[in-house]
XYZ file of C-alpha atoms in Angstrom:
712
model
C 31.818 -17.836 -31.968
C 28.072 -17.370 -31.758
C 26.145 -14.199 -31.094
C 23.975 -14.094 -27.985
C 21.493 -11.795 -26.292
C 21.541 -11.853 -22.477
C 18.157 -10.689 -21.184
C 17.836 -8.813 -17.903
C 15.624 -6.286 -16.099
C 15.720 -2.675 -17.262
C 18.329 -0.882 -15.198
C 20.657 -3.891 -14.953
C 22.136 -3.686 -18.460
C 25.473 -2.089 -17.522
C 25.855 -4.290 -14.463
C 25.308 -7.405 -16.590
C 27.717 -6.131 -19.275
C 30.478 -5.769 -16.661
C 29.728 -9.257 -15.394
C 29.909 -10.832 -18.876
C 33.230 -9.145 -19.651
C 34.697 -10.683 -16.478
C 33.338 -14.088 -17.542
C 35.156 -13.931 -20.883
C 32.494 -12.688 -23.323
C 33.588 -10.501 -26.228
C 31.995 -7.689 -28.278
C 29.866 -6.866 -25.240
C 27.260 -4.143 -25.810
C 24.414 -3.084 -23.521
C 20.994 -2.693 -25.175
C 17.513 -2.079 -23.794
C 16.749 -4.775 -21.176
C 19.711 -6.856 -22.312
C 23.319 -7.223 -23.430
C 24.588 -8.368 -26.838
C 27.831 -10.394 -26.870
C 29.809 -13.099 -28.602
C 31.128 -16.275 -27.014
C 32.275 -19.789 -27.799
C 30.446 -22.725 -26.230
C 32.730 -23.014 -23.201
C 32.350 -19.321 -22.403
C 28.572 -19.572 -22.786
C 28.450 -22.508 -20.351
C 30.545 -20.485 -17.919
C 28.212 -17.477 -18.246
C 25.143 -19.651 -17.664
C 26.556 -21.018 -14.431
C 28.076 -17.822 -13.033
C 25.861 -14.941 -14.154
C 23.973 -13.431 -11.234
C 21.990 -10.745 -13.063
C 20.965 -12.336 -16.397
C 17.458 -13.801 -16.776
C 18.073 -15.758 -19.979
C 20.672 -16.268 -22.711
C 19.361 -16.319 -26.281
C 21.309 -17.793 -29.190
C 20.592 -15.229 -31.924
C 19.720 -17.019 -35.191
C 18.270 -14.202 -37.262
C 17.320 -10.531 -37.259
C 14.892 -9.258 -39.876
C 12.287 -6.598 -40.623
C 8.729 -7.408 -39.613
C 6.084 -5.186 -41.174
C 3.288 -7.747 -41.090
C 2.545 -11.399 -40.334
C 3.878 -12.526 -43.716
C 7.280 -10.947 -42.989
C 7.234 -12.704 -39.646
C 6.420 -16.073 -41.185
C 8.991 -15.762 -43.968
C 11.722 -14.593 -41.584
C 11.099 -17.568 -39.290
C 10.877 -20.025 -42.203
C 14.257 -18.852 -43.544
C 16.010 -20.429 -40.554
C 17.126 -24.019 -41.022
C 15.555 -25.277 -37.769
C 16.387 -28.992 -38.298
C 20.053 -27.920 -38.243
C 19.671 -26.914 -34.566
C 17.410 -29.548 -33.011
C 15.672 -32.831 -33.689
C 12.004 -33.211 -34.562
C 11.712 -35.337 -31.407
C 12.239 -32.296 -29.177
C 9.217 -30.606 -27.629
C 9.194 -26.855 -28.212
C 7.406 -23.713 -27.023
C 7.470 -20.239 -28.582
C 7.810 -17.134 -26.400
C 6.828 -13.969 -28.269
C 7.597 -10.557 -26.769
C 6.412 -7.242 -28.232
C 3.911 -5.994 -30.778
C 3.822 -3.494 -33.635
C 1.249 -1.745 -35.807
C 0.268 -4.932 -37.677
C 1.008 -7.649 -35.131
C -0.929 -6.528 -32.116
C -1.272 -9.826 -30.284
C 1.709 -11.764 -28.932
C -0.190 -15.061 -29.017
C -0.873 -14.579 -32.717
C 2.799 -13.744 -33.277
C 3.867 -16.900 -31.428
C 1.446 -18.951 -33.545
C 2.959 -17.634 -36.800
C 6.503 -18.462 -35.618
C 5.397 -21.945 -34.537
C 3.782 -22.532 -37.949
C 7.004 -21.477 -39.694
C 9.141 -23.858 -37.615
C 6.793 -26.802 -38.125
C 6.531 -26.123 -41.880
C 10.326 -26.070 -42.182
C 10.519 -29.567 -40.659
C 7.708 -30.845 -42.905
C 9.457 -29.466 -46.020
C 12.563 -31.412 -44.995
C 10.429 -34.587 -44.922
C 10.720 -34.779 -41.127
C 8.068 -35.279 -38.488
C 6.491 -32.209 -36.942
C 8.058 -31.342 -33.570
C 5.432 -31.367 -30.813
C 4.395 -28.231 -28.922
C 4.541 -28.294 -25.120
C 3.948 -25.026 -23.283
C 4.462 -26.539 -19.823
C 7.641 -28.665 -20.085
C 9.345 -28.077 -23.433
C 12.834 -29.277 -24.220
C 13.522 -25.977 -26.001
C 12.025 -22.522 -25.892
C 12.110 -20.424 -29.063
C 12.463 -16.722 -28.340
C 11.052 -14.000 -30.611
C 11.484 -10.329 -29.744
C 9.658 -7.650 -31.741
C 10.325 -3.930 -31.408
C 8.448 -1.800 -33.947
C 9.578 -3.337 -37.264
C 12.729 -5.015 -35.961
C 12.546 -8.714 -35.137
C 15.072 -10.937 -33.372
C 14.605 -14.702 -33.388
C 16.659 -17.273 -31.493
C 16.777 -20.197 -29.093
C 16.653 -19.859 -25.307
C 19.796 -21.550 -23.998
C 18.497 -21.709 -20.435
C 14.827 -22.705 -20.346
C 13.174 -21.223 -17.282
C 14.271 -17.889 -15.817
C 17.746 -17.804 -14.276
C 16.401 -16.107 -11.146
C 15.181 -19.588 -10.189
C 18.344 -20.626 -8.361
C 16.775 -23.706 -6.761
C 17.204 -22.654 -3.136
C 13.958 -20.746 -2.637
C 10.906 -23.007 -2.544
C 8.785 -20.426 -0.744
C 9.093 -16.752 0.084
C 7.481 -14.058 2.176
C 5.089 -11.392 0.922
C 6.262 -9.347 -2.101
C 9.375 -11.466 -2.781
C 12.359 -9.900 -4.513
C 13.691 -11.776 -7.546
C 17.085 -13.332 -6.977
C 18.591 -11.545 -9.997
C 17.374 -8.185 -8.711
C 18.586 -9.004 -5.206
C 22.044 -9.781 -6.579
C 22.033 -6.473 -8.457
C 21.131 -4.547 -5.298
C 23.955 -6.219 -3.395
C 26.410 -5.381 -6.173
C 25.232 -1.753 -6.230
C 25.245 -1.292 -2.447
C 28.997 -0.681 -2.240
C 29.476 -3.812 -0.108
C 32.743 -5.732 -0.482
C 33.658 -9.143 0.888
C 35.837 -7.687 3.640
C 32.835 -5.995 5.300
C 30.013 -7.546 7.339
C 26.535 -7.313 5.824
C 23.286 -6.906 7.775
C 19.628 -7.002 6.669
C 17.290 -5.740 9.428
C 14.137 -6.901 7.552
C 15.485 -9.974 5.825
C 12.194 -11.772 5.082
C 13.022 -15.021 3.297
C 16.704 -14.015 3.224
C 17.208 -13.422 -0.496
C 19.529 -10.408 -0.240
C 21.795 -12.059 2.319
C 21.817 -15.417 0.541
C 22.783 -13.821 -2.784
C 25.569 -11.874 -1.052
C 26.818 -14.938 0.821
C 26.906 -16.943 -2.430
C 29.070 -14.195 -3.935
C 31.465 -14.152 -0.989
C 31.645 -17.961 -0.915
C 32.099 -18.144 -4.709
C 29.066 -20.392 -5.182
C 27.797 -20.359 -8.764
C 24.095 -19.340 -8.844
C 23.301 -21.713 -11.720
C 24.817 -24.802 -10.132
C 21.554 -26.296 -8.790
C 19.713 -26.065 -12.115
C 18.728 -29.552 -13.322
C 18.093 -28.848 -17.012
C 19.412 -26.376 -19.570
C 17.980 -25.510 -22.956
C 21.322 -25.916 -24.725
C 21.397 -29.634 -23.759
C 18.690 -30.257 -26.396
C 20.688 -28.704 -29.234
C 22.526 -30.821 -31.792
C 25.615 -28.664 -31.228
C 25.679 -29.423 -27.493
C 29.221 -30.356 -26.453
C 28.608 -32.644 -23.490
C 32.287 -33.255 -22.766
C 33.087 -29.546 -22.588
C 29.973 -28.878 -20.486
C 30.918 -31.591 -17.993
C 34.406 -30.139 -17.719
C 33.115 -26.606 -17.020
C 30.463 -27.923 -14.622
C 33.012 -29.971 -12.677
C 35.356 -26.986 -12.264
C 32.525 -24.790 -11.043
C 31.270 -27.491 -8.676
C 34.639 -27.899 -6.996
C 35.077 -24.145 -6.613
C 31.577 -23.744 -5.207
C 32.094 -26.528 -2.649
C 35.396 -25.150 -1.395
C 34.228 -21.530 -1.245
C 32.095 -21.545 1.954
C 34.881 -22.946 4.142
C 37.213 -20.155 2.996
C 34.652 -17.366 3.442
C 35.333 -15.114 6.456
C 32.604 -12.535 5.759
C 29.893 -12.249 8.424
C 26.209 -11.912 7.572
C 23.376 -10.920 9.924
C 19.661 -11.229 9.235
C 16.790 -10.019 11.437
C 13.029 -10.229 11.041
C 10.106 -9.900 13.451
C 8.245 -12.878 11.916
C 9.477 -16.185 13.320
C 7.812 -18.210 10.546
C 9.515 -16.190 7.792
C 12.864 -16.579 9.577
C 12.503 -20.354 9.454
C 11.934 -20.065 5.708
C 15.077 -17.930 5.396
C 17.131 -20.514 7.290
C 15.808 -23.314 5.060
C 16.625 -21.282 1.940
C 20.155 -20.649 3.202
C 20.666 -24.373 3.836
C 19.607 -25.223 0.289
C 21.903 -22.508 -1.074
C 24.846 -23.910 0.900
C 25.420 -20.782 3.009
C 23.549 -21.595 6.236
C 26.766 -21.544 8.290
C 27.639 -18.062 7.035
C 24.435 -16.210 7.992
C 23.278 -15.500 11.544
C 19.464 -15.224 11.497
C 17.733 -13.828 14.605
C 14.290 -12.654 15.627
C 14.342 -8.864 15.883
C 12.383 -5.695 15.172
C 13.962 -3.188 12.766
C 12.488 -0.363 14.858
C 14.673 -1.528 17.761
C 17.739 -2.471 15.703
C 21.048 -2.423 17.540
C 24.558 -3.207 16.354
C 25.164 -6.964 16.768
C 28.433 -8.276 18.149
C 30.921 -8.722 15.327
C 29.426 -6.010 13.155
C 31.827 -3.108 12.999
C 31.717 -0.562 10.185
C 29.863 -2.672 7.650
C 26.935 -2.381 5.265
C 23.230 -2.479 6.070
C 21.015 -3.489 3.165
C 17.264 -3.993 3.150
C 14.072 -3.978 1.143
C 11.451 -2.690 3.634
C 7.737 -2.998 2.866
C 6.172 -0.071 1.058
C 2.546 0.750 0.270
C 1.381 1.704 -3.199
C -1.098 4.107 -1.578
C 0.295 6.540 0.958
C -3.077 6.529 2.704
C -2.509 2.968 3.919
C 0.950 3.459 5.377
C 1.120 5.335 8.716
C 2.792 2.257 10.199
C 5.342 2.289 7.391
C 6.025 5.985 7.894
C 6.810 5.238 11.521
C 8.916 2.211 10.536
C 11.111 4.166 8.101
C 11.410 7.029 10.568
C 12.485 4.765 13.415
C 14.818 2.807 11.126
C 16.577 6.092 10.359
C 16.861 6.858 14.069
C 18.337 3.430 14.815
C 20.812 3.626 11.938
C 22.106 6.998 13.079
C 22.315 6.033 16.751
C 23.690 2.496 16.393
C 25.670 2.321 13.145
C 27.812 5.429 12.880
C 30.503 4.949 10.236
C 28.577 2.239 8.374
C 26.806 2.381 5.022
C 23.083 1.711 4.512
C 21.456 0.827 1.181
C 17.652 0.895 1.303
C 15.500 -0.285 -1.622
C 11.910 0.978 -1.772
C 9.073 1.839 -4.101
C 8.355 5.067 -2.228
C 10.575 8.138 -2.326
C 8.338 9.683 0.353
C 8.956 6.806 2.747
C 12.688 6.947 2.082
C 12.629 10.636 2.988
C 11.502 9.590 6.493
C 14.960 8.105 7.106
C 16.191 11.703 7.312
C 19.627 11.169 5.800
C 21.148 12.556 2.632
C 21.730 9.836 0.039
C 25.241 9.460 -1.367
C 23.932 7.631 -4.449
C 20.633 6.625 -6.055
C 20.037 3.539 -8.172
C 16.736 2.973 -10.009
C 15.581 -0.600 -10.515
C 12.019 -1.749 -11.134
C 10.525 -4.487 -8.975
C 8.081 -6.152 -11.337
C 5.736 -3.404 -12.528
C 6.732 -0.969 -9.767
C 9.269 1.815 -10.149
C 11.675 1.446 -7.243
C 14.874 3.084 -6.100
C 17.809 2.100 -3.898
C 19.414 4.913 -1.954
C 22.779 4.497 -0.286
C 23.662 6.533 2.800
C 26.923 7.123 4.630
C 25.730 7.047 8.234
C 26.788 9.873 10.487
C 25.233 10.334 13.918
C 22.900 13.283 14.314
C 21.335 14.517 17.485
C 22.719 14.328 20.988
C 23.147 10.950 22.692
C 21.922 10.972 26.287
C 21.733 8.372 29.047
C 18.424 7.563 30.748
C 18.013 6.734 34.458
C 18.287 3.023 33.760
C 21.582 3.585 31.955
C 20.248 3.004 28.468
C 21.572 5.328 25.776
C 19.010 7.055 23.573
C 19.338 9.636 20.859
C 17.465 12.901 21.022
C 16.091 13.561 17.551
C 14.819 16.971 16.542
C 11.067 17.333 16.111
C 9.620 16.774 12.676
C 7.664 19.913 11.700
C 8.413 21.593 15.070
C 5.710 24.252 14.749
C 3.054 21.611 14.114
C 4.445 19.328 16.838
C 4.374 22.128 19.408
C 0.777 23.055 18.553
C -0.311 19.410 18.817
C 1.387 19.059 22.231
C -0.328 22.202 23.452
C -3.719 20.940 22.286
C -3.220 17.533 23.896
C -2.276 19.100 27.219
C -5.450 21.163 27.132
C -7.841 18.479 25.882
C -6.799 15.233 27.581
C -7.818 16.365 31.065
C -11.046 17.903 29.731
C -12.000 14.709 27.856
C -11.410 12.582 30.945
C -13.595 14.890 33.017
C -16.289 14.787 30.344
C -16.201 10.994 30.167
C -15.451 10.825 26.412
C -12.855 8.713 24.604
C -13.249 10.335 21.182
C -12.366 13.946 20.511
C -10.557 16.240 18.100
C -6.913 17.028 18.813
C -6.156 19.335 15.918
C -8.252 21.012 13.226
C -6.128 22.817 10.635
C -4.797 25.092 13.375
C -1.864 25.982 11.108
C -2.626 26.685 7.418
C 0.507 24.847 6.259
C -0.653 21.648 7.963
C -4.163 21.281 6.648
C -5.620 18.262 8.425
C -7.946 17.169 11.201
C -6.628 14.786 13.862
C -9.046 12.845 16.057
C -8.409 10.485 18.943
C -10.561 7.378 19.287
C -9.410 5.812 22.543
C -5.983 4.337 21.644
C -6.352 5.077 17.902
C -5.691 8.227 15.896
C -7.472 9.231 12.682
C -5.713 11.793 10.491
C -7.929 13.330 7.824
C -6.022 15.314 5.255
C -8.029 18.068 3.617
C -7.325 18.305 -0.110
C -4.694 21.021 -0.583
C -5.397 24.023 -2.840
C -4.160 23.777 -6.418
C -1.574 26.473 -5.668
C 0.366 24.000 -3.476
C 2.553 21.628 -5.548
C 1.582 17.975 -5.139
C 5.044 16.939 -3.946
C 5.078 19.656 -1.290
C 1.617 18.648 -0.094
C 2.668 14.987 0.193
C 5.785 15.923 2.163
C 3.683 17.974 4.560
C 1.304 15.058 4.995
C 4.244 12.785 5.771
C 5.426 15.276 8.377
C 1.943 15.394 9.921
C 1.821 11.618 10.258
C 5.360 11.314 11.610
C 4.937 14.131 14.098
C 1.540 12.868 15.268
C 2.939 9.410 15.985
C 5.899 10.912 17.841
C 3.882 13.435 19.881
C 0.903 11.224 20.828
C 2.943 8.076 21.430
C 0.182 6.028 19.810
C 1.200 2.738 18.204
C 1.811 3.536 14.531
C -0.387 0.594 13.494
C -3.283 2.319 15.271
C -2.970 5.448 13.130
C -5.421 5.745 10.234
C -4.837 8.171 7.380
C -7.638 9.454 5.140
C -8.000 12.164 2.522
C -11.140 14.271 2.644
C -12.245 16.459 -0.255
C -15.129 18.839 -0.578
C -18.358 16.868 -0.943
C -19.221 16.562 -4.641
C -20.919 13.203 -5.033
C -24.405 11.889 -4.520
C -23.722 10.069 -1.269
C -23.682 11.583 2.189
C -21.219 8.987 3.460
C -18.386 7.634 1.324
C -17.385 3.974 1.608
C -13.676 3.186 1.431
C -13.259 -0.548 2.080
C -14.700 -3.884 3.132
C -12.518 -4.861 6.098
C -15.336 -4.340 8.661
C -12.921 -3.376 11.431
C -15.144 -2.154 14.250
C -14.169 -1.044 17.736
C -16.119 0.120 20.786
C -15.752 3.531 22.428
C -17.389 5.306 25.369
C -19.154 8.669 25.436
C -20.983 9.988 28.520
C -21.625 6.471 29.800
C -22.830 5.196 26.420
C -21.010 2.506 24.414
C -20.849 3.058 20.651
C -19.385 1.136 17.735
C -17.072 2.970 15.342
C -15.224 1.941 12.194
C -12.071 3.930 11.522
C -11.118 2.173 8.289
C -13.985 1.342 5.942
C -15.742 4.704 5.614
C -14.598 8.279 5.273
C -16.675 9.031 8.374
C -16.300 6.755 11.370
C -19.911 6.315 12.485
C -19.659 9.032 15.125
C -19.806 12.769 14.379
C -17.637 14.217 17.145
C -18.890 17.785 16.772
C -22.442 16.647 17.718
C -21.303 15.286 21.078
C -23.038 17.993 23.166
C -26.198 17.661 21.087
C -26.359 13.908 21.764
C -25.833 14.529 25.479
C -28.609 17.131 25.462
C -30.982 14.715 23.710
C -30.247 12.104 26.372
C -31.072 14.606 29.100
C -34.327 15.670 27.414
C -35.586 12.207 26.414
C -36.802 10.708 29.703
C -40.358 9.393 29.357
C -40.707 10.728 25.814
C -41.350 9.314 22.365
C -38.220 10.069 20.343
C -37.794 10.304 16.550
C -34.381 10.370 14.835
C -34.388 11.243 11.108
C -31.384 10.900 8.788
C -30.169 8.827 11.714
C -26.861 7.521 10.267
C -25.590 5.000 12.873
C -28.226 5.926 15.445
C -25.898 7.421 18.056
C -28.456 10.085 19.015
C -31.064 7.337 19.430
C -28.761 5.468 21.816
C -28.336 8.550 24.012
C -32.092 9.113 24.039
C -32.778 5.475 24.912
C -30.158 5.402 27.682
C -31.631 8.702 28.934
C -34.972 6.968 29.493
C -36.990 7.537 26.300
C -40.347 5.717 26.367
C -39.932 4.788 22.691
C -37.534 5.496 19.837
C -37.967 5.503 16.065
C -34.822 5.568 13.919
C -35.100 6.337 10.186
C -32.363 6.166 7.539
C -32.174 5.246 3.863
C -29.222 2.874 4.378
C -29.745 -0.703 5.559
C -26.064 -0.795 6.503
C -26.343 2.152 8.859
C -29.651 0.987 10.322
C -28.047 -2.364 11.142
C -25.198 -0.415 12.732
C -27.733 1.607 14.737
C -29.365 -1.616 15.990
C -25.970 -2.940 17.098
C -25.323 0.323 18.948
C -28.646 -0.051 20.761
C -27.948 -3.686 21.690
C -24.516 -2.730 23.051
C -26.386 -0.621 25.615
C -29.075 -3.183 26.375
C -31.789 -1.293 24.497
C -33.901 -3.881 22.679
C -37.628 -4.389 22.374
C -40.641 -3.379 20.295
C -40.562 0.135 21.658
C -37.374 0.699 19.613
C -38.252 0.804 15.911
C -35.936 1.033 12.887
C -37.350 2.261 9.576
C -35.435 1.978 6.284
C -36.349 4.426 3.543
C -36.123 7.906 2.038
C -36.519 10.146 5.107
C -38.363 12.881 3.168
C -40.870 10.419 1.759
C -41.258 8.723 5.146
C -41.779 12.086 6.799
C -44.484 13.143 4.343
C -46.463 9.953 5.032
C -45.807 9.435 8.769
C -48.735 9.674 11.193
C -47.132 9.161 14.603
C -46.741 11.729 17.364
C -43.438 12.494 19.084
C -42.304 14.582 22.032
C -38.684 14.916 20.902
C -37.450 14.916 17.307
C -33.838 15.081 16.147
C -33.091 15.795 12.517
C -29.643 16.305 11.011
C -30.166 16.268 7.226
C -27.415 16.494 4.594
C -26.615 19.943 3.257
C -27.439 18.743 -0.231
C -28.380 15.407 -1.756
C -29.334 14.157 -5.194
C -29.271 10.473 -4.298
C -30.998 8.264 -6.863
C -32.912 6.655 -4.007
C -34.574 9.971 -3.104
C -37.605 11.254 -4.983
C -36.073 14.653 -5.615
C -32.986 16.692 -4.862
C -32.708 18.157 -1.378
C -31.151 21.460 -0.356
C -31.321 22.240 3.345
C -31.447 26.015 2.809
C -34.120 25.800 0.143
C -36.190 23.017 1.692
C -35.972 23.473 5.465
C -39.411 25.082 5.758
C -40.991 22.157 3.913
C -39.245 19.906 6.421
C -40.670 21.929 9.307
C -44.151 21.740 7.792
C -44.075 17.947 7.974
C -42.304 17.878 11.321
C -44.904 20.164 12.903
C -47.586 17.596 12.083
C -45.669 14.952 14.077
C -44.690 17.167 17.020
C -46.891 16.983 20.115
C -47.823 20.144 21.942
C -44.970 20.963 24.318
C -42.569 18.902 22.241
C -39.223 19.954 20.765
C -37.434 19.579 17.435
C -33.643 19.656 17.611
C -32.619 20.674 14.096
C -28.976 20.605 13.071
C -27.177 20.923 9.760
C -23.668 21.571 8.451
C -24.390 24.291 5.902
C -22.076 27.207 6.405
C -24.007 30.504 6.762
C -27.353 28.728 6.995
C -30.199 31.193 7.590
C -33.416 30.134 9.242
C -36.478 31.583 7.515
C -37.985 32.999 10.695
C -40.985 34.612 8.952
C -41.995 31.391 7.229
C -41.451 29.509 10.474
C -43.648 31.984 12.330
C -46.350 31.578 9.698
C -46.271 27.823 10.405
C -46.889 28.483 14.065
C -43.375 27.506 15.106
C -40.563 29.367 16.815
C -36.811 28.702 16.783
C -33.984 29.260 19.229
C -30.417 29.179 17.917
C -28.330 27.098 20.336
C -25.276 26.698 18.064
C -22.851 28.300 20.495
C -23.940 25.844 23.217
C -23.803 22.820 20.919
C -20.191 23.140 19.766
C -17.815 21.347 22.161
C -14.467 22.709 23.282
C -12.428 20.588 20.871
C -14.248 22.263 17.940
C -14.278 25.810 19.282
C -11.861 26.969 16.548
C -14.489 26.161 13.920
C -17.604 28.086 14.909
C -19.288 27.087 11.636
C -18.767 23.321 11.894
C -22.542 23.037 12.288
C -25.535 25.059 13.388
C -28.180 23.852 15.816
C -31.707 25.008 16.665
C -34.498 24.092 19.074
C -37.887 24.497 17.417
C -41.185 24.402 19.313
C -44.830 25.279 18.822
C -45.632 28.953 19.341
C -47.510 29.645 22.537
C -51.129 30.623 22.014
């Protein structure tokens, strides 16, 4: 009997060990990412055909200490390679692991290859050729610290390649891992199995192959052991024939029912094709369906639901997923009482949205991602009621009820006001409750949730759970499509840029404000292109601008310019340092039919431009950053320190009878009235009039002043 190492994913060792014992292996012992065992050739052939969780089987030839490359070479040379295979066989060396001296796996593979070739040369034989793409045999070397294991791969390519899946959906699950999840789900052949997000069907196909007793290795065309001198073809053909007969008879005897749903018709066609190739097409009922509307299909009594829903690596990209997991939990509890659900995900937070207590937890990595499968015994929660049309629905308790109630109250107050005002974008919630520290804004049929960074005193896990609750409750209360909810995290401004860029998707949408059309981007920037708290100020500028020459400094996306132009400004000049935002400002103007030479756009450092400008303006709007040390500016800028210097330059450009509307976001800003008076200017604080109703909780969101020449 030979000694073998069965390789598998970390977390599957015990499952594989149980499988090998059932297949007749002896001296079975689980090790890290594998199982050691002994077997004769017939048992090995049986294991190769029937194992569902092994990736490879390695014939162990030698184990030796490897302190440096010389130890590696000598250990590999000590093996009598010509005893195992002919020099006519093409080989490849797979080297896994490193240590203090051998830090590069390619170098390690090269040393093993040299040792093998030299052993053939010393035996006066030709050198075997190296073929990385299509070798007859793969040599396997595993190095862990100073322990080396060297052997021959009896399989060739990975055993997850069953031969039935020629294409898959996004983020495919390996067949070996899928089989492990099925085995760990608690499902047995006497129960129906349902996957509400089946994708390319891997979980269901693996389960159906188990129930139909179809060997997963049966479709493999080539095996590594066929190139060995010890290969017993007669015994292999006997084992293969037995397995083939059993696998062909199995489907007709299988009475288990399988149900697969997916909302992508194209992916469903792939799943059906995969099932046909696997020989289980007649066992699985694939249908188009949305997991968020999942209902119990006919023929599914108290069975098992298994699925691998999508999950985002960044929580900030997953409001739609939060809603999906939440609604999946609702559907499971309302439609599948008495059944079992096993959900596999890379996000514990998303799994918490299912709102059921897990009976068991099983950790299994998916590639490089740490994932977990949680199994739930489904019991109905909430009261089932009947609607007027006779449809049964389940009343589910509010998530974060205090937050949900406050959001409902705000919506009731603000929706009617916004409609009367003629605005589609407004704030629904602004950290009203300290425990739920976020701002929530409506942009027509979209919602933007901006989480403020929690204080260090709040544990990270608790903060993330609260954020999940905010997202879930907001979707439920507003009724907005979850895919139209955008989640961002806002921290206190520390960097050099006034506006932080987040992405490159360029997803723009149009919104209306007081009869003006504006372009916003809810995804690619921390700010959206429209400062909602300046809404009244923009309206005021539009009312003041008729027949006037208007200047907009630090203009951002030019929304104030648009209001002035629509209000009848004779000319407009828009200045900003960013070409991106100036282009955005031009698009905003064109959306409202405001084009022509009278509308100028100047790109540059606003402070430098201001110091050199010579024009005259009747109405000037300036909303500078609180602080900036941008490399593109000549010097640092602090609005408290430098506002009088600003006014000195602005006075030069302001016509007699003209007005400067000066706004900034510095909390506790103090206008230097004496210095302003010495300049011959006077200021009126209009902050209380400039803050709209949806920001009335935050009296310090900005401050706003009208500055004019002093009367003689």
